[in-house]
Coordinates of C-alpha atoms and ligand atoms in Angstrom, one line a residue:
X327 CA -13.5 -0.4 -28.2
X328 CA -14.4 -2.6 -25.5
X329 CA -12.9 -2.3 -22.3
X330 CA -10.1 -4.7 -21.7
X331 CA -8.9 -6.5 -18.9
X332 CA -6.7 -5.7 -15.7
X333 CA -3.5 -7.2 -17.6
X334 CA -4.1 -6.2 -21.4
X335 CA -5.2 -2.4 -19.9
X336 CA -1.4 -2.3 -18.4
X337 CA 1.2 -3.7 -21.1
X338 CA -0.5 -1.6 -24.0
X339 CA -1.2 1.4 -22.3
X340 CA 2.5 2.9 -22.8
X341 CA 1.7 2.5 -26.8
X342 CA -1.7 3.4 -26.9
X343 CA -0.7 6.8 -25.5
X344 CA 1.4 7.4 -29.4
X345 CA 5.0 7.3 -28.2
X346 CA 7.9 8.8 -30.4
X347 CA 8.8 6.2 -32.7
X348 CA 6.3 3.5 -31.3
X349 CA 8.0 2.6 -28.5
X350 CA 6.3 0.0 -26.8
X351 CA 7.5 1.5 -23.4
X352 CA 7.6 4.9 -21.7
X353 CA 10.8 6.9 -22.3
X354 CA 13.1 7.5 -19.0
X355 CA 12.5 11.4 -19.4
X356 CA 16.0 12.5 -17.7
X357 CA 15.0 16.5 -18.2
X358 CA 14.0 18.0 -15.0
X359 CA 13.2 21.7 -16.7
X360 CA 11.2 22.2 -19.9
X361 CA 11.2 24.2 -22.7
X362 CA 8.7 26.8 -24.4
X363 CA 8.8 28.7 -27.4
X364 CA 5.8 30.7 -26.3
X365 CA 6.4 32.5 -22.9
X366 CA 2.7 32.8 -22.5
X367 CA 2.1 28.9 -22.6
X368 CA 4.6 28.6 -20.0
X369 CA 2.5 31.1 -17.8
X370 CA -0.8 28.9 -18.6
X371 CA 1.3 26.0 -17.4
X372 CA 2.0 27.5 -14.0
X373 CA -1.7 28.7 -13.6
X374 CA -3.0 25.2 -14.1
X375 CA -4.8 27.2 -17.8
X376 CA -3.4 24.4 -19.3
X377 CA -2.0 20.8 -18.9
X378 CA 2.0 20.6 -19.2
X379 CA 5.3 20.0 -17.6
X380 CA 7.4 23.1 -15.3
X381 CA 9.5 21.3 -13.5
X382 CA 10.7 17.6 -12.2
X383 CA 9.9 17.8 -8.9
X384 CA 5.9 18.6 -9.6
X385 CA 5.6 16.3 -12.9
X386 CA 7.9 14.1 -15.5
X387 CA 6.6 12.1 -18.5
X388 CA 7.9 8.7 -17.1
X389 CA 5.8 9.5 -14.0
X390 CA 3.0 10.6 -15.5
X391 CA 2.8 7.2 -17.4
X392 CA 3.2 5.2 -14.3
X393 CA 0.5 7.0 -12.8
X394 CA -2.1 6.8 -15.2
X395 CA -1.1 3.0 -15.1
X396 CA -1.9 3.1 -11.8
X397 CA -4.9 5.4 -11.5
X398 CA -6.5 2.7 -14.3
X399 CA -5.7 -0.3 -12.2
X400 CA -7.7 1.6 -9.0
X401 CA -10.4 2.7 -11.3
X402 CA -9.6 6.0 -10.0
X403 CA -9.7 9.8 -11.2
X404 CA -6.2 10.8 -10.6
X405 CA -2.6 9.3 -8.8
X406 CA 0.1 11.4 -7.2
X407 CA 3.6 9.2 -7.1
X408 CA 5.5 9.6 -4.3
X409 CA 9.5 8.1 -3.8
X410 CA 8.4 5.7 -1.8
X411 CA 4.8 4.3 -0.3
X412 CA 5.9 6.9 3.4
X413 CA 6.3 9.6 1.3
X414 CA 3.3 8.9 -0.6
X415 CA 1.3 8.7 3.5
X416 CA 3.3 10.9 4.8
X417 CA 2.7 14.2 2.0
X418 CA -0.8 13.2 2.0
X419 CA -1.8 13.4 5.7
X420 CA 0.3 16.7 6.3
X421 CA -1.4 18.1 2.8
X422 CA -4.9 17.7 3.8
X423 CA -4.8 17.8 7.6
X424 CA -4.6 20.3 9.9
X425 CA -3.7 20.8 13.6
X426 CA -7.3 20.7 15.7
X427 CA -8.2 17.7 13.3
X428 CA -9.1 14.0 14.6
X429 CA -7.9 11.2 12.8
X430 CA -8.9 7.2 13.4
X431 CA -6.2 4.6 12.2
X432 CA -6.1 0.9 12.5
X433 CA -4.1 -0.1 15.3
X434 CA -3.0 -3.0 13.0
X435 CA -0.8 -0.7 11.1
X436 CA 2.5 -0.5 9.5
X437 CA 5.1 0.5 11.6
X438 CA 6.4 3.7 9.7
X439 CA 3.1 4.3 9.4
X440 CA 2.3 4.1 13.0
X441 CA 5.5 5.9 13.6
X442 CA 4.3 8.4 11.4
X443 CA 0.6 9.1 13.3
X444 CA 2.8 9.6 16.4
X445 CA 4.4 12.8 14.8
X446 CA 0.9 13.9 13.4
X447 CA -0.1 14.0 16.6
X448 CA 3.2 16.2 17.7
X449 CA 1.7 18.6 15.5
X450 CA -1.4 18.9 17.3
X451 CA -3.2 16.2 15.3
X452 CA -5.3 13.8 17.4
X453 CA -5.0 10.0 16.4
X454 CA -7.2 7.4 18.0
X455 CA -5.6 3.6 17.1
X456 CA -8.5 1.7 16.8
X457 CA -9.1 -2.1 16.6
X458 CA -10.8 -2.1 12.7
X459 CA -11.8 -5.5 12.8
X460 CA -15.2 -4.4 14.0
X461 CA -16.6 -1.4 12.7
X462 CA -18.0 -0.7 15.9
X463 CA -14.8 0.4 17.4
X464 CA -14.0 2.6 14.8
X465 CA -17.8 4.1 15.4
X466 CA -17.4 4.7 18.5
X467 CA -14.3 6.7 18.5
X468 CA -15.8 9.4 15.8
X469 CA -15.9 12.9 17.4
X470 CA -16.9 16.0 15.7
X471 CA -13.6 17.0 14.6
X472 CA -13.0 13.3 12.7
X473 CA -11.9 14.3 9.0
X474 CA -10.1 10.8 7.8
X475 CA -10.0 7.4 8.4
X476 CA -7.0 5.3 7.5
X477 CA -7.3 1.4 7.8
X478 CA -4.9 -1.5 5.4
X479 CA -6.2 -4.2 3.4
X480 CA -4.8 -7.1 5.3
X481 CA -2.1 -6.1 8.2
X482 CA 0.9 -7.0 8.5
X483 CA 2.2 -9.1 10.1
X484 CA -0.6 -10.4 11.6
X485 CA -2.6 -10.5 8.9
X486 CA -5.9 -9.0 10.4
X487 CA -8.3 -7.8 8.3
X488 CA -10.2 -4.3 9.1
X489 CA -14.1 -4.4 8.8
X490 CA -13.6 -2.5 5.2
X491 CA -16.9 -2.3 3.6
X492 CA -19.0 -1.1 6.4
X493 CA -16.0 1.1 7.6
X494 CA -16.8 2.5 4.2
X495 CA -20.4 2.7 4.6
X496 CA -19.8 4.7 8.5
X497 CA -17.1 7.0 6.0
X498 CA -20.3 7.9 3.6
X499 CA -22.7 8.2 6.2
X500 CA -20.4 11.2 7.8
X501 CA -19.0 12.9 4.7
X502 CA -15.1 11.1 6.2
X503 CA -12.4 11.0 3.7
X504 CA -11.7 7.3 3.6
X505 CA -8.3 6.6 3.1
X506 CA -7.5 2.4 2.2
X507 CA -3.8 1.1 1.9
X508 CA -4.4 -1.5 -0.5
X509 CA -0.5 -2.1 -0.6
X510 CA -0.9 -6.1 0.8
X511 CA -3.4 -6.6 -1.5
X512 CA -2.5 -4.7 -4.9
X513 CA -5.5 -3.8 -7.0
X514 CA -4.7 -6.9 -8.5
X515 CA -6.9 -9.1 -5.5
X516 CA -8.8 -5.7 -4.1
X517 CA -10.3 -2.5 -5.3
X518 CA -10.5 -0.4 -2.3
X519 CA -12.7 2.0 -4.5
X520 CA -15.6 -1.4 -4.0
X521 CA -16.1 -0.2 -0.4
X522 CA -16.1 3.7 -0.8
X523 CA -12.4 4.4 -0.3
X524 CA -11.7 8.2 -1.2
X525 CA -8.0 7.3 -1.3
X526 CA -5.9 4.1 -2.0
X527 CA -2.4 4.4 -0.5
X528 CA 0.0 2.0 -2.9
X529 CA 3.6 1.1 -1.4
X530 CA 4.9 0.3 -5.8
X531 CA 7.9 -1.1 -3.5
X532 CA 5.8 -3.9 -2.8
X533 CA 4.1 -6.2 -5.2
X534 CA 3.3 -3.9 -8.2
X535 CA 6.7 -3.3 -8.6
X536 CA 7.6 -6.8 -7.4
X537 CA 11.1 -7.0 -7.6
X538 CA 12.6 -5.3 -5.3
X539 CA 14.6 -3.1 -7.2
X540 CA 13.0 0.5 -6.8
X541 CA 11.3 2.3 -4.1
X542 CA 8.1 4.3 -4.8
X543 CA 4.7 5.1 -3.9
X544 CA 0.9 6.1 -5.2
X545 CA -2.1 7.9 -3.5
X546 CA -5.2 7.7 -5.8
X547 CA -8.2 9.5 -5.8
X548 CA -11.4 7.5 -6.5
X549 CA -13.2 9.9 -7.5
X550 CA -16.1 9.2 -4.6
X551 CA -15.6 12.3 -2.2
X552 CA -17.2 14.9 -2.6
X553 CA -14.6 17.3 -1.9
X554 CA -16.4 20.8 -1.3
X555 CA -17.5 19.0 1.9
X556 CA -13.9 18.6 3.2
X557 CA -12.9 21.7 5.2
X558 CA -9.3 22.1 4.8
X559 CA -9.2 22.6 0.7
X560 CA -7.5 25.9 0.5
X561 CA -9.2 28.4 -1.8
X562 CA -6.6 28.4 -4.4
X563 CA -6.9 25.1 -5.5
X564 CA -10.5 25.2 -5.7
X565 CA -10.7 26.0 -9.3
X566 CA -12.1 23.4 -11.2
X567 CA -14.4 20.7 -10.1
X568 CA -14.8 19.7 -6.9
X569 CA -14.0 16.0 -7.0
X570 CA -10.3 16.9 -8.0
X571 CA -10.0 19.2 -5.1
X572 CA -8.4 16.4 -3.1
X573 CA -5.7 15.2 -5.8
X574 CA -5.0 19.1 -6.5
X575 CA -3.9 19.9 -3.1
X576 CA -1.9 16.6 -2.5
X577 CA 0.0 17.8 -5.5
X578 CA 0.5 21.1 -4.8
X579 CA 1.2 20.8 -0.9
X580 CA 2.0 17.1 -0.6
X581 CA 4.5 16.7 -3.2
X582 CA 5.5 20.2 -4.5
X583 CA 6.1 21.9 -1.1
X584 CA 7.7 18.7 0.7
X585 CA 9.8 17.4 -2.7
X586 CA 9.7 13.7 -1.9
X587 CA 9.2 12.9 -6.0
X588 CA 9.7 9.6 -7.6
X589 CA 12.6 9.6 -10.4
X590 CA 12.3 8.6 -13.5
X591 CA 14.6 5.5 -13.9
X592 CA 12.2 4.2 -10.3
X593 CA 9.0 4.9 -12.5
X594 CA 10.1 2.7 -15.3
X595 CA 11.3 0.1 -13.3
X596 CA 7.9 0.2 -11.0
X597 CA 6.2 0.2 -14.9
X598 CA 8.0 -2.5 -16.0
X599 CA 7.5 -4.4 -13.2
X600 CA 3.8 -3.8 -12.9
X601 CA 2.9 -5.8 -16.2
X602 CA 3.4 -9.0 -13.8
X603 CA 1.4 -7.7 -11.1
X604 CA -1.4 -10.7 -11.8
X605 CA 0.9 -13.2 -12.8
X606 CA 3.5 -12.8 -10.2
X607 CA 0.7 -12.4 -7.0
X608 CA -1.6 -15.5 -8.4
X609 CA 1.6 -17.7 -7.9
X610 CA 2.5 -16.1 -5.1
X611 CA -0.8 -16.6 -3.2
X612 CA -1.1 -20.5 -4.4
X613 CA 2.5 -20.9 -2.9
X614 CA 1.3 -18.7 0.1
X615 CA -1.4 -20.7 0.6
X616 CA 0.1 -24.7 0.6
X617 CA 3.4 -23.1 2.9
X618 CA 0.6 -22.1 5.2
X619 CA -1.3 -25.3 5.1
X620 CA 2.3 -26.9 5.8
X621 CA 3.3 -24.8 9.1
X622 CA -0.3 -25.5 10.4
X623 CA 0.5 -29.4 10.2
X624 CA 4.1 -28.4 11.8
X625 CA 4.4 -29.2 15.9
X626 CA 7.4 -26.5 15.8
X627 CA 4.7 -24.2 14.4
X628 CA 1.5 -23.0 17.3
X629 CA 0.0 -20.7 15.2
X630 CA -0.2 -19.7 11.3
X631 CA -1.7 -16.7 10.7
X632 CA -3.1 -16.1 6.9
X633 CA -6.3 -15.1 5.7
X634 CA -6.5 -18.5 3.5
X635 CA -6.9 -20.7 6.0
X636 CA -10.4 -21.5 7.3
X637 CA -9.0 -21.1 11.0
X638 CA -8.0 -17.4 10.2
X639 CA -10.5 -15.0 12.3
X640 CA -11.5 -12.7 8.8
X641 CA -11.7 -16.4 6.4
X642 CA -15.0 -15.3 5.5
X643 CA -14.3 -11.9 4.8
X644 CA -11.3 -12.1 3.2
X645 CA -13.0 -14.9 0.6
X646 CA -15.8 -12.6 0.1
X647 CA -13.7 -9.1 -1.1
X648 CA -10.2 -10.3 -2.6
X649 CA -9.9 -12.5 -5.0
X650 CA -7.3 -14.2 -3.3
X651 CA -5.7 -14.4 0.2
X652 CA -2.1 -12.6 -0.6
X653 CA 1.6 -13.8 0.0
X654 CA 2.2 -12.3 3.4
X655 CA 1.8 -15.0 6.4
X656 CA 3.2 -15.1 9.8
X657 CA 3.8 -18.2 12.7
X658 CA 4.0 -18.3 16.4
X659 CA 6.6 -21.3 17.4
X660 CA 6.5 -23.8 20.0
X661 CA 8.2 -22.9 23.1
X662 CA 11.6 -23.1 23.0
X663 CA 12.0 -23.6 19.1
X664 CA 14.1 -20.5 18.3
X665 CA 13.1 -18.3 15.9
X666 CA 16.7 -17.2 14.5
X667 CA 17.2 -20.9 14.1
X668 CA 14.6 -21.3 11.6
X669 CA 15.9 -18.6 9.7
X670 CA 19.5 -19.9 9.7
X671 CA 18.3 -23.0 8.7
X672 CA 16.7 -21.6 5.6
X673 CA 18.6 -21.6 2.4
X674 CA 15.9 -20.4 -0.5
X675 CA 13.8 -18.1 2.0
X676 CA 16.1 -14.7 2.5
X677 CA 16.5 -13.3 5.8
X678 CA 15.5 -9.6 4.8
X679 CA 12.6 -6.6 5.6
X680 CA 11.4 -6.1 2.1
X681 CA 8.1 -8.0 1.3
X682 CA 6.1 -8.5 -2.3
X683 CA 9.3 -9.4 -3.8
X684 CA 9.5 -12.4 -6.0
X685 CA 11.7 -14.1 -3.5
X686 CA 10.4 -15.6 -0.5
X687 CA 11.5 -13.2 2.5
X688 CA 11.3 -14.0 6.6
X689 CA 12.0 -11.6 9.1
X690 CA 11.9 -12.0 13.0
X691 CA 9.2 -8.9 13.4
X692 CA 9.8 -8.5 17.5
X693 CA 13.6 -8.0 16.9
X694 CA 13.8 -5.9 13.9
X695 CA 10.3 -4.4 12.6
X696 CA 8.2 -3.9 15.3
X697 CA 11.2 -3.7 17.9
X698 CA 10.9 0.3 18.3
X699 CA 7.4 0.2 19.0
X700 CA 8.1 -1.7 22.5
X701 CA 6.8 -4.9 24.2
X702 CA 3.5 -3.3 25.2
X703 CA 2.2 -2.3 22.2
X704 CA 3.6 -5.3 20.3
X705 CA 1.8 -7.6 22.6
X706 CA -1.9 -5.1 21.6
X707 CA -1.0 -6.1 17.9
X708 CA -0.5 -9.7 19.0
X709 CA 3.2 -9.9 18.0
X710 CA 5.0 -12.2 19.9
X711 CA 8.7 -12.5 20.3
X712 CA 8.8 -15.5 18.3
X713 CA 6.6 -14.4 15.6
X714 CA 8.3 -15.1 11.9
X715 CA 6.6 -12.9 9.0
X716 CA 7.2 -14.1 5.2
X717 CA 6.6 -13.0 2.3
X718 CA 5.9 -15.5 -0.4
X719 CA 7.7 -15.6 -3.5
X720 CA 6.9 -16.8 -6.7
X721 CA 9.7 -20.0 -6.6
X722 CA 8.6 -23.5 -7.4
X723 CA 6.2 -24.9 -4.5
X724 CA 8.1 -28.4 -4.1
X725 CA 11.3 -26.0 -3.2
X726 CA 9.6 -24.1 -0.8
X727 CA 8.0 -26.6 1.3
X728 CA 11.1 -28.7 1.1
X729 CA 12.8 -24.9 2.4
X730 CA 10.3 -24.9 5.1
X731 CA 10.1 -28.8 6.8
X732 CA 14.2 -28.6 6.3
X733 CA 14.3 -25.5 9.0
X734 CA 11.1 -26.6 10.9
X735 CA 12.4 -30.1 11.9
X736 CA 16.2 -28.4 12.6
X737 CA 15.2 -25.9 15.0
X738 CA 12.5 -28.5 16.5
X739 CA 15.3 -30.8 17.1
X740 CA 17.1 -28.4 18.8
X741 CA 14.6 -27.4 20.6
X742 CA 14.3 -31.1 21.7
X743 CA 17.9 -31.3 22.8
X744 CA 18.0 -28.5 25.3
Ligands
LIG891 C1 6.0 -1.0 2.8 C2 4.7 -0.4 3.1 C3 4.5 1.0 3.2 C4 5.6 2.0 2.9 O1 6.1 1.8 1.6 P1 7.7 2.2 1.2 O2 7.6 2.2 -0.3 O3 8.6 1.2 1.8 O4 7.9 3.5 1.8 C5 3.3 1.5 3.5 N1 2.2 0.6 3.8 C6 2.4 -0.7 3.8 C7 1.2 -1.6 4.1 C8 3.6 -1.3 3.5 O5 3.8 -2.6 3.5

């Protein structure tokens, strides 16, 4: 059979794996223990002899159908779901590093995330936060201990863009586990594995689930490290090939030992919701697109920052490896325009942190997101106190620009009145 597209992969992939009574989806698999007639099966189970289910926090049906929907949208090898995108980081760092080891990050990162590196390096982990714009900073803060490197797609909010295919090349070069976040993008606008990613980090949260409705998270392996080169794969789990050594120990260490496993009701919601993935984010990035054309033409608005518009400091990039430029945008406003009156002025856009939702969401990062992280470091990652992040929704365009010039021009005119 030929090999079908992104979309027609996903909806048929439940019934092409010969459900009980031809479902057409998954089954919510409830059981967390299961059952053998033959004791000795059960032992081959536990010894990885052969494939099969022990118990619900290592594996469930549901789950394993969501991941193999997943793993085929990445192109990947193999996917360990998480109950959320930070568990999905979180397990994975603390299962394949070790104290002693160096670690480079994006400073453009998300803020768990960031919060997360700071407790990595509690543990005796260095981090260096590194501007991945330019590949050059990210060379030049290698050091012989480096074992990873984590970057995002496109960051939010600012919407930089790291340097991702010759980060990827530098990752080859040194035999680096290169670990990509593709969560602002999906693998609907961005394969990660196209620039040498080891790893794609998926927040299902976000747009592949797209409806803000359940929390969960995916690492996938791509299959492109070669993991016998890695130093920290304990000897247990390297039984079969090497280029599963990787996935193996995330499993076992990262989600068996620290428990943060994605339920079954999540997984089919997350399914569900994935079969919209392409037509949900192609709206979503048209509508992204003419909103950020509007603020730009806006004198409350200084500064629009989204990688469609020609201004935007990655354009060329961006236009080169996604197929489109996302739904997540941020503005600067004019002095004295008031950020929370924008907001307040808004009736379609929701005041609220999610993002990849259908809706349209805006949040005031400096107060709410980004406010632990402190003025200084805001100020590195360009965040100033006025910056609004959105995230695009799918609604009608005419009701979204009407939604934006309606607030624009009421906090502008109050601005003008002070
Ligand atoms: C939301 C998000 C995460 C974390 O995902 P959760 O499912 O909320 O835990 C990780 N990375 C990025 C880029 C995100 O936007």
């Amino acid at each position: 059979m030929s090999k079908k597209g992104f979309t027609t992969t996903n909806i048929h992939s439940d019934r092409l794996d010969k459900p009980e009574h031809g479902v057409l989806h998954k089954a919510i698999h409830t059981s967390v223990a299961y059952g053998y007639d033959d004791a000795r099966e059960l032992a081959a189970v536990f010894q990885g002899k052969r494939s099969g289910y022990n118990y619900g926090r290592q594996l469930n049906p549901t789950v394993t159908a969501l991941q193999n929907k997943i793993t085929s949208m990445e192109q990947g090898i193999a996917t360990a779901a998480f109950a959320t995108g930070m568990a999905a980081i979180a397990s994975s760092m603390l299962a394949l590093l070790r104290a002693g080891d160096h670690l480079i990050s994006s400073a453009f990162l998300f803020g768990n995330t960031n919060s997360f590196f700071g407790t990595l390096q509690t543990l005796g982990i260095e981090v260096s936060f590194v501007d991945a714009t330019d590949v050059k900073n990210v060379k030049a803060a290698l050091q012989p201990n480096t074992r990873l490197i984590f970057v995002e797609t496109i960051a939010n909010p600012v919407t930089q863009i790291a340097d991702l295919a010759a980060i990827g090349d530098l990752c080859r070069q040194h035999d680096l586990v290169y670990c990509v976040d593709n969560t602002m993008t999906s693998p609907h606008l961005f394969l990660p594995k196209a620039v040498s990613a080891s790893l794609v980090v998926n927040s299902l949260t976000k747009y592949i689930g797209g409806h803000g409705n359940a929390l969960g998270g995916t690492i996938t392996d791509t299959g492109l490290f070669d993991w016998s080169k890695f130093p920290n794969i304990y000897d247990s789990y390297k039984v079969q090939e090497p280029s599963v050594w990787g996935i193996t120990q995330i499993k076992k260490k990262g989600l068996r030992d620290m428990g943060g496993t994605l339920g079954p009701e999540a997984a089919h919601h997350l399914a569900v919701g994935s079969e919209t993935l392409p037509l949900r984010m192609d709206r979503a990035c048209a509508n992204a697109l003419a909103v950020a054309r509007f603020c730009d033409a806006h004198p409350a608005v200084t500064r629009v920052n989204y990688p469609g518009l020609e201004t935007h400091p990655q354009h060329a990039r961006a236009r080169e490896l996604f197929c489109d430029f996302g739904s997540l945008m941020s503005i600067d406003l004019a002095p004295g325009v008031d950020c929370f009156e924008v907001l307040n002025a808004m009736e379609t856009v929701v005041s609220s942190s999610n993002l990849g939702d259908t809706r349209t969401l805006a949040i005031p990062v400096a107060h709410t997101i980004f406010h632990e992280m402190g003025a200084e470091r805001r100020e590195s990652m360009g965040i100033s106190d006025s910056l609004l992040r959105f995230s695009i929704g799918i609604e009608d365009e005419s009701d979204l620009l009407a939604d934006f010039a309606h607030a624009l021009d009421t906090a502008l005119a109050g601005a003008a009145s002070l």
